[in-house]
Amino acid sequence: MSLARRTSAEFAGTALLVAAVVGSGIAAARLSPADVGLQLLENAFATALALGALILVFGPVSGAHFNPVVSAVDWWLGRSTRLGLSLAELLAYVAAQVTGAVTGAVLANLMFDLPAVTWSDTPRTGGHLWLAEVVATAGLLLLIVALVRSGRANVAPAAVGAYIGAAYWFTSSTSFANPAVTVGRMFSDTFAGIAPASGPGFIGAQIVGGLVALAAVAWWYPVPRRRPDDMVIPQPAPEGAHP
């Protein structure tokens, strides 16, 4: 697949993921205005199902990262074999993911007859929330790499969707676990939003979570049974390369 095709898949997949997160948050707030717990359940359920479906759709094209931290770990783990993302590809993936996330938030706003862009005024700050983001992101990355390195990448759509759905509930931050999604959710002043001032703290915690995951992978999965690139759905090796 050309880089243009892969980055367009990352853009579209991330846009649809954020549209699912924000859109289901808006729908949940309207359907269950007096019950925040039910709102969160509806939001988590829709997000988990959408994520699994999007990985199935876009995995064979781009690897279905939809997440700058996932792409960065893919680049880091693939450096020695030169089969993961190159640095230039990493930057292209991140740009596609961030712009896709913003587009997805705008799309969700428009689908629910809201202004295209409304900056969120929901503050999400504090050490407990940052710790939750470290845990959520580290767990997500460890899950993905563990599946790939143990030869079980075929179950990633269900496993990743299930993890994110569960992490909505067992983390106090409701598991953003994704810098691009964090940026996108700043553009919607709804149930799923996050105030721009709270974004840097979340993104910093997600980066720390990625580093924690790398340390865990080095200890528990030091030798991959399969190639270390293609974080979610394995793709054909380049001509002449040895898996």
mmCIF file of C-alpha atoms in Angstrom:
data_model
loop_
_atom_site.group_PDB
_atom_site.id
_atom_site.type_symbol
_atom_site.label_atom_id
_atom_site.label_comp_id
_atom_site.label_asym_id
_atom_site.label_seq_id
_atom_site.Cartn_x
_atom_site.Cartn_y
_atom_site.Cartn_z
ATOM 1 C CA MET A 1 0.000 0.000 0.000
ATOM 2 C CA SER A 2 1.284 3.463 -0.840
ATOM 3 C CA LEU A 3 1.794 5.949 1.979
ATOM 4 C CA ALA A 4 -1.043 8.067 0.558
ATOM 5 C CA ARG A 5 -3.469 5.148 0.811
ATOM 6 C CA ARG A 6 -2.328 4.262 4.314
ATOM 7 C CA THR A 7 -2.528 7.809 5.656
ATOM 8 C CA SER A 8 -5.960 8.301 4.084
ATOM 9 C CA ALA A 9 -7.079 5.158 5.929
ATOM 10 C CA GLU A 10 -5.638 6.529 9.183
ATOM 11 C CA PHE A 11 -7.435 9.841 8.582
ATOM 12 C CA ALA A 12 -10.779 8.208 7.834
ATOM 13 C CA GLY A 13 -10.513 5.621 10.593
ATOM 14 C CA THR A 14 -9.592 8.169 13.255
ATOM 15 C CA ALA A 15 -12.327 10.525 12.053
ATOM 16 C CA LEU A 16 -14.952 7.798 12.308
ATOM 17 C CA LEU A 17 -13.648 6.718 15.708
ATOM 18 C CA VAL A 18 -13.948 10.233 17.128
ATOM 19 C CA ALA A 19 -17.339 10.651 15.457
ATOM 20 C CA ALA A 20 -18.428 7.492 17.282
ATOM 21 C CA VAL A 21 -17.034 8.711 20.617
ATOM 22 C CA VAL A 22 -18.482 12.214 20.411
ATOM 23 C CA GLY A 23 -21.684 11.254 18.612
ATOM 24 C CA SER A 24 -22.573 8.506 21.065
ATOM 25 C CA GLY A 25 -21.787 10.907 23.910
ATOM 26 C CA ILE A 26 -24.226 13.455 22.515
ATOM 27 C CA ALA A 27 -26.894 10.798 21.931
ATOM 28 C CA ALA A 28 -26.400 9.387 25.436
ATOM 29 C CA ALA A 29 -26.790 12.806 27.053
ATOM 30 C CA ARG A 30 -30.022 13.383 25.132
ATOM 31 C CA LEU A 31 -31.468 9.920 25.705
ATOM 32 C CA SER A 32 -30.569 9.659 29.400
ATOM 33 C CA PRO A 33 -30.302 13.255 30.623
ATOM 34 C CA ALA A 34 -30.814 12.393 34.293
ATOM 35 C CA ASP A 35 -28.520 9.371 34.553
ATOM 36 C CA VAL A 36 -24.779 9.956 34.063
ATOM 37 C CA GLY A 37 -23.961 6.309 34.693
ATOM 38 C CA LEU A 38 -26.241 5.212 31.889
ATOM 39 C CA GLN A 39 -24.751 7.883 29.640
ATOM 40 C CA LEU A 40 -21.288 6.461 30.229
ATOM 41 C CA LEU A 41 -22.501 2.911 29.566
ATOM 42 C CA GLU A 42 -24.055 3.956 26.256
ATOM 43 C CA ASN A 43 -20.950 5.919 25.271
ATOM 44 C CA ALA A 44 -18.582 3.055 26.154
ATOM 45 C CA PHE A 45 -20.678 0.394 24.410
ATOM 46 C CA ALA A 46 -20.908 2.350 21.153
ATOM 47 C CA THR A 47 -17.204 3.234 21.197
ATOM 48 C CA ALA A 48 -16.066 -0.345 21.801
ATOM 49 C CA LEU A 49 -18.191 -1.718 18.963
ATOM 50 C CA ALA A 50 -17.166 1.045 16.561
ATOM 51 C CA LEU A 51 -13.470 0.571 17.324
ATOM 52 C CA GLY A 52 -13.608 -3.149 16.633
ATOM 53 C CA ALA A 53 -15.419 -2.580 13.342
ATOM 54 C CA LEU A 54 -13.000 0.149 12.237
ATOM 55 C CA ILE A 55 -9.990 -2.082 12.912
ATOM 56 C CA LEU A 56 -11.562 -4.736 10.677
ATOM 57 C CA VAL A 57 -12.144 -2.200 7.904
ATOM 58 C CA PHE A 58 -8.860 -0.306 7.924
ATOM 59 C CA GLY A 59 -6.448 -2.823 9.458
ATOM 60 C CA PRO A 60 -5.454 -4.443 6.150
ATOM 61 C CA VAL A 61 -4.731 -0.992 4.665
ATOM 62 C CA SER A 62 -2.800 0.912 7.325
ATOM 63 C CA GLY A 63 -2.577 -1.337 10.378
ATOM 64 C CA ALA A 64 -5.482 0.573 11.978
ATOM 65 C CA HIS A 65 -3.391 2.545 14.454
ATOM 66 C CA PHE A 66 -5.731 5.581 14.835
ATOM 67 C CA ASN A 67 -3.396 6.653 17.646
ATOM 68 C CA PRO A 68 -0.062 8.540 17.576
ATOM 69 C CA VAL A 69 1.280 6.554 20.540
ATOM 70 C CA VAL A 70 0.538 3.265 18.765
ATOM 71 C CA SER A 71 2.307 4.547 15.653
ATOM 72 C CA ALA A 72 5.292 5.756 17.689
ATOM 73 C CA VAL A 73 5.668 2.363 19.372
ATOM 74 C CA ASP A 74 5.372 0.674 15.960
ATOM 75 C CA TRP A 75 8.220 2.884 14.687
ATOM 76 C CA TRP A 76 10.371 2.215 17.764
ATOM 77 C CA LEU A 77 9.940 -1.567 17.742
ATOM 78 C CA GLY A 78 10.513 -1.820 14.003
ATOM 79 C CA ARG A 79 13.740 0.206 13.841
ATOM 80 C CA SER A 80 16.135 -2.744 13.989
ATOM 81 C CA THR A 81 14.402 -4.690 11.219
ATOM 82 C CA ARG A 82 13.373 -1.649 9.168
ATOM 83 C CA LEU A 83 9.974 -3.274 8.743
ATOM 84 C CA GLY A 84 8.016 -0.871 10.949
ATOM 85 C CA LEU A 85 7.102 2.718 10.122
ATOM 86 C CA SER A 86 9.944 4.978 9.077
ATOM 87 C CA LEU A 87 10.265 8.326 10.826
ATOM 88 C CA ALA A 88 8.755 10.101 7.818
ATOM 89 C CA GLU A 89 5.853 7.653 7.778
ATOM 90 C CA LEU A 90 5.361 8.130 11.509
ATOM 91 C CA LEU A 91 5.034 11.896 11.065
ATOM 92 C CA ALA A 92 2.582 11.382 8.192
ATOM 93 C CA TYR A 93 0.513 8.963 10.280
ATOM 94 C CA VAL A 94 0.369 11.376 13.230
ATOM 95 C CA ALA A 95 -0.695 14.270 10.996
ATOM 96 C CA ALA A 96 -3.440 12.135 9.440
ATOM 97 C CA GLN A 97 -4.649 10.942 12.838
ATOM 98 C CA VAL A 98 -4.830 14.402 14.418
ATOM 99 C CA THR A 99 -6.574 16.015 11.447
ATOM 100 C CA GLY A 100 -8.895 13.025 11.225
ATOM 101 C CA ALA A 101 -9.798 13.346 14.896
ATOM 102 C CA VAL A 102 -10.724 17.016 14.511
ATOM 103 C CA THR A 103 -12.761 16.189 11.409
ATOM 104 C CA GLY A 104 -14.593 13.449 13.298
ATOM 105 C CA ALA A 105 -15.573 15.813 16.113
ATOM 106 C CA VAL A 106 -16.865 18.359 13.600
ATOM 107 C CA LEU A 107 -18.802 15.618 11.801
ATOM 108 C CA ALA A 108 -20.434 14.461 15.043
ATOM 109 C CA ASN A 109 -21.416 18.027 15.942
ATOM 110 C CA LEU A 110 -23.031 18.551 12.549
ATOM 111 C CA MET A 111 -24.876 15.212 12.637
ATOM 112 C CA PHE A 112 -26.571 16.297 15.871
ATOM 113 C CA ASP A 113 -27.405 19.780 14.578
ATOM 114 C CA LEU A 114 -24.809 21.541 16.721
ATOM 115 C CA PRO A 115 -22.329 24.227 15.661
ATOM 116 C CA ALA A 116 -19.462 22.651 13.716
ATOM 117 C CA VAL A 117 -16.906 23.724 16.320
ATOM 118 C CA THR A 118 -17.600 24.481 19.966
ATOM 119 C CA TRP A 119 -14.600 24.433 22.278
ATOM 120 C CA SER A 120 -15.212 22.132 25.222
ATOM 121 C CA ASP A 121 -15.381 23.699 28.667
ATOM 122 C CA THR A 122 -15.226 20.371 30.543
ATOM 123 C CA PRO A 123 -12.136 20.437 32.788
ATOM 124 C CA ARG A 124 -10.339 17.126 33.205
ATOM 125 C CA THR A 125 -7.249 17.711 35.300
ATOM 126 C CA GLY A 126 -5.549 16.286 38.354
ATOM 127 C CA GLY A 127 -2.979 13.671 39.254
ATOM 128 C CA HIS A 128 -5.555 10.892 39.561
ATOM 129 C CA LEU A 129 -6.766 11.481 35.994
ATOM 130 C CA TRP A 130 -3.220 11.606 34.631
ATOM 131 C CA LEU A 131 -2.406 8.356 36.423
ATOM 132 C CA ALA A 132 -5.529 6.816 34.900
ATOM 133 C CA GLU A 133 -4.359 7.851 31.427
ATOM 134 C CA VAL A 134 -0.938 6.295 32.035
ATOM 135 C CA VAL A 135 -2.626 3.039 33.041
ATOM 136 C CA ALA A 136 -5.138 3.095 30.184
ATOM 137 C CA THR A 137 -2.520 3.840 27.508
ATOM 138 C CA ALA A 138 0.067 1.390 28.841
ATOM 139 C CA GLY A 139 -2.547 -1.370 28.988
ATOM 140 C CA LEU A 140 -3.723 -0.680 25.447
ATOM 141 C CA LEU A 141 -0.205 -0.719 23.991
ATOM 142 C CA LEU A 142 0.789 -3.824 25.931
ATOM 143 C CA LEU A 143 -2.321 -5.611 24.682
ATOM 144 C CA ILE A 144 -1.635 -4.735 21.041
ATOM 145 C CA VAL A 145 2.048 -5.687 21.093
ATOM 146 C CA ALA A 146 1.362 -8.864 23.064
ATOM 147 C CA LEU A 147 -1.173 -9.983 20.471
ATOM 148 C CA VAL A 148 1.189 -9.279 17.582
ATOM 149 C CA ARG A 149 4.289 -10.793 19.199
ATOM 150 C CA SER A 150 2.447 -13.951 20.224
ATOM 151 C CA GLY A 151 0.888 -14.459 16.805
ATOM 152 C CA ARG A 152 -2.682 -13.616 17.811
ATOM 153 C CA ALA A 153 -3.209 -10.379 15.862
ATOM 154 C CA ASN A 154 -6.357 -11.835 14.286
ATOM 155 C CA VAL A 155 -8.255 -11.297 17.549
ATOM 156 C CA ALA A 156 -7.167 -7.656 17.869
ATOM 157 C CA PRO A 157 -10.486 -6.103 16.728
ATOM 158 C CA ALA A 158 -12.455 -7.834 19.486
ATOM 159 C CA ALA A 159 -9.707 -7.586 22.107
ATOM 160 C CA VAL A 160 -8.919 -3.901 21.588
ATOM 161 C CA GLY A 161 -12.594 -2.954 21.482
ATOM 162 C CA ALA A 162 -13.241 -4.926 24.660
ATOM 163 C CA TYR A 163 -10.298 -3.327 26.459
ATOM 164 C CA ILE A 164 -11.354 0.218 25.610
ATOM 165 C CA GLY A 165 -14.952 -0.523 26.583
ATOM 166 C CA ALA A 166 -13.794 -1.865 29.947
ATOM 167 C CA ALA A 167 -11.289 0.945 30.497
ATOM 168 C CA TYR A 168 -14.105 3.491 30.227
ATOM 169 C CA TRP A 169 -15.193 2.073 33.585
ATOM 170 C CA PHE A 170 -12.066 1.061 35.471
ATOM 171 C CA THR A 171 -10.179 4.339 34.878
ATOM 172 C CA SER A 172 -11.223 7.659 36.389
ATOM 173 C CA SER A 173 -10.374 9.459 33.131
ATOM 174 C CA THR A 174 -12.720 7.214 31.075
ATOM 175 C CA SER A 175 -9.696 6.059 29.062
ATOM 176 C CA PHE A 176 -8.913 8.524 26.296
ATOM 177 C CA ALA A 177 -5.560 6.665 25.812
ATOM 178 C CA ASN A 178 -4.972 8.490 22.520
ATOM 179 C CA PRO A 179 -3.435 11.945 21.868
ATOM 180 C CA ALA A 180 -5.300 12.400 18.573
ATOM 181 C CA VAL A 181 -8.657 11.555 20.155
ATOM 182 C CA THR A 182 -7.814 13.926 23.010
ATOM 183 C CA VAL A 183 -7.274 16.768 20.525
ATOM 184 C CA GLY A 184 -10.444 15.898 18.617
ATOM 185 C CA ARG A 185 -12.588 15.902 21.763
ATOM 186 C CA MET A 186 -11.526 19.486 22.479
ATOM 187 C CA PHE A 187 -13.656 20.567 19.520
ATOM 188 C CA SER A 188 -17.003 19.522 20.961
ATOM 189 C CA ASP A 189 -18.569 21.019 24.079
ATOM 190 C CA THR A 190 -20.535 17.874 24.859
ATOM 191 C CA PHE A 191 -20.550 14.917 27.243
ATOM 192 C CA ALA A 192 -17.371 13.534 25.631
ATOM 193 C CA GLY A 193 -15.441 16.812 25.471
ATOM 194 C CA ILE A 194 -12.267 17.922 27.204
ATOM 195 C CA ALA A 195 -11.254 21.532 27.795
ATOM 196 C CA PRO A 196 -8.202 22.586 25.715
ATOM 197 C CA ALA A 197 -6.381 23.570 28.904
ATOM 198 C CA SER A 198 -6.693 19.968 30.129
ATOM 199 C CA GLY A 199 -5.357 18.466 26.903
ATOM 200 C CA PRO A 200 -1.592 18.778 27.523
ATOM 201 C CA GLY A 201 -1.818 16.921 30.832
ATOM 202 C CA PHE A 202 -3.693 14.045 29.206
ATOM 203 C CA ILE A 203 -1.340 13.872 26.224
ATOM 204 C CA GLY A 204 1.719 13.920 28.470
ATOM 205 C CA ALA A 205 0.284 11.071 30.537
ATOM 206 C CA GLN A 206 -0.456 9.083 27.367
ATOM 207 C CA ILE A 207 3.151 9.457 26.230
ATOM 208 C CA VAL A 208 4.326 8.224 29.630
ATOM 209 C CA GLY A 209 1.940 5.293 29.262
ATOM 210 C CA GLY A 210 3.552 4.439 25.931
ATOM 211 C CA LEU A 211 6.996 4.394 27.568
ATOM 212 C CA VAL A 212 5.709 2.160 30.364
ATOM 213 C CA ALA A 213 4.320 -0.210 27.735
ATOM 214 C CA LEU A 214 7.685 -0.360 25.948
ATOM 215 C CA ALA A 215 9.395 -1.311 29.212
ATOM 216 C CA ALA A 216 6.772 -4.015 29.835
ATOM 217 C CA VAL A 217 7.164 -5.368 26.301
ATOM 218 C CA ALA A 218 10.957 -5.518 26.694
ATOM 219 C CA TRP A 219 10.516 -7.607 29.846
ATOM 220 C CA TRP A 220 7.596 -9.876 28.917
ATOM 221 C CA TYR A 221 7.793 -10.061 25.105
ATOM 222 C CA PRO A 222 11.462 -9.442 24.218
ATOM 223 C CA VAL A 223 11.485 -11.689 21.141
ATOM 224 C CA PRO A 224 8.584 -11.444 18.683
ATOM 225 C CA ARG A 225 7.261 -14.628 17.145
ATOM 226 C CA ARG A 226 6.193 -12.484 14.220
ATOM 227 C CA ARG A 227 7.476 -9.236 12.756
ATOM 228 C CA PRO A 228 7.360 -6.329 15.225
ATOM 229 C CA ASP A 229 5.763 -3.937 12.756
ATOM 230 C CA ASP A 230 2.116 -3.635 11.694
ATOM 231 C CA MET A 231 0.807 -3.141 15.204
ATOM 232 C CA VAL A 232 -2.732 -4.390 14.634
ATOM 233 C CA ILE A 233 -3.175 -6.315 11.386
ATOM 234 C CA PRO A 234 -0.092 -7.970 9.818
ATOM 235 C CA GLN A 235 0.638 -6.874 6.254
ATOM 236 C CA PRO A 236 2.750 -8.606 3.582
ATOM 237 C CA ALA A 237 6.490 -8.167 4.118
ATOM 238 C CA PRO A 238 8.344 -5.980 1.584
ATOM 239 C CA GLU A 239 9.893 -7.906 -1.299
ATOM 240 C CA GLY A 240 13.177 -9.470 -0.211
ATOM 241 C CA ALA A 241 12.534 -8.968 3.508
ATOM 242 C CA HIS A 242 12.627 -11.882 5.933
ATOM 243 C CA PRO A 243 9.718 -12.108 8.403
#
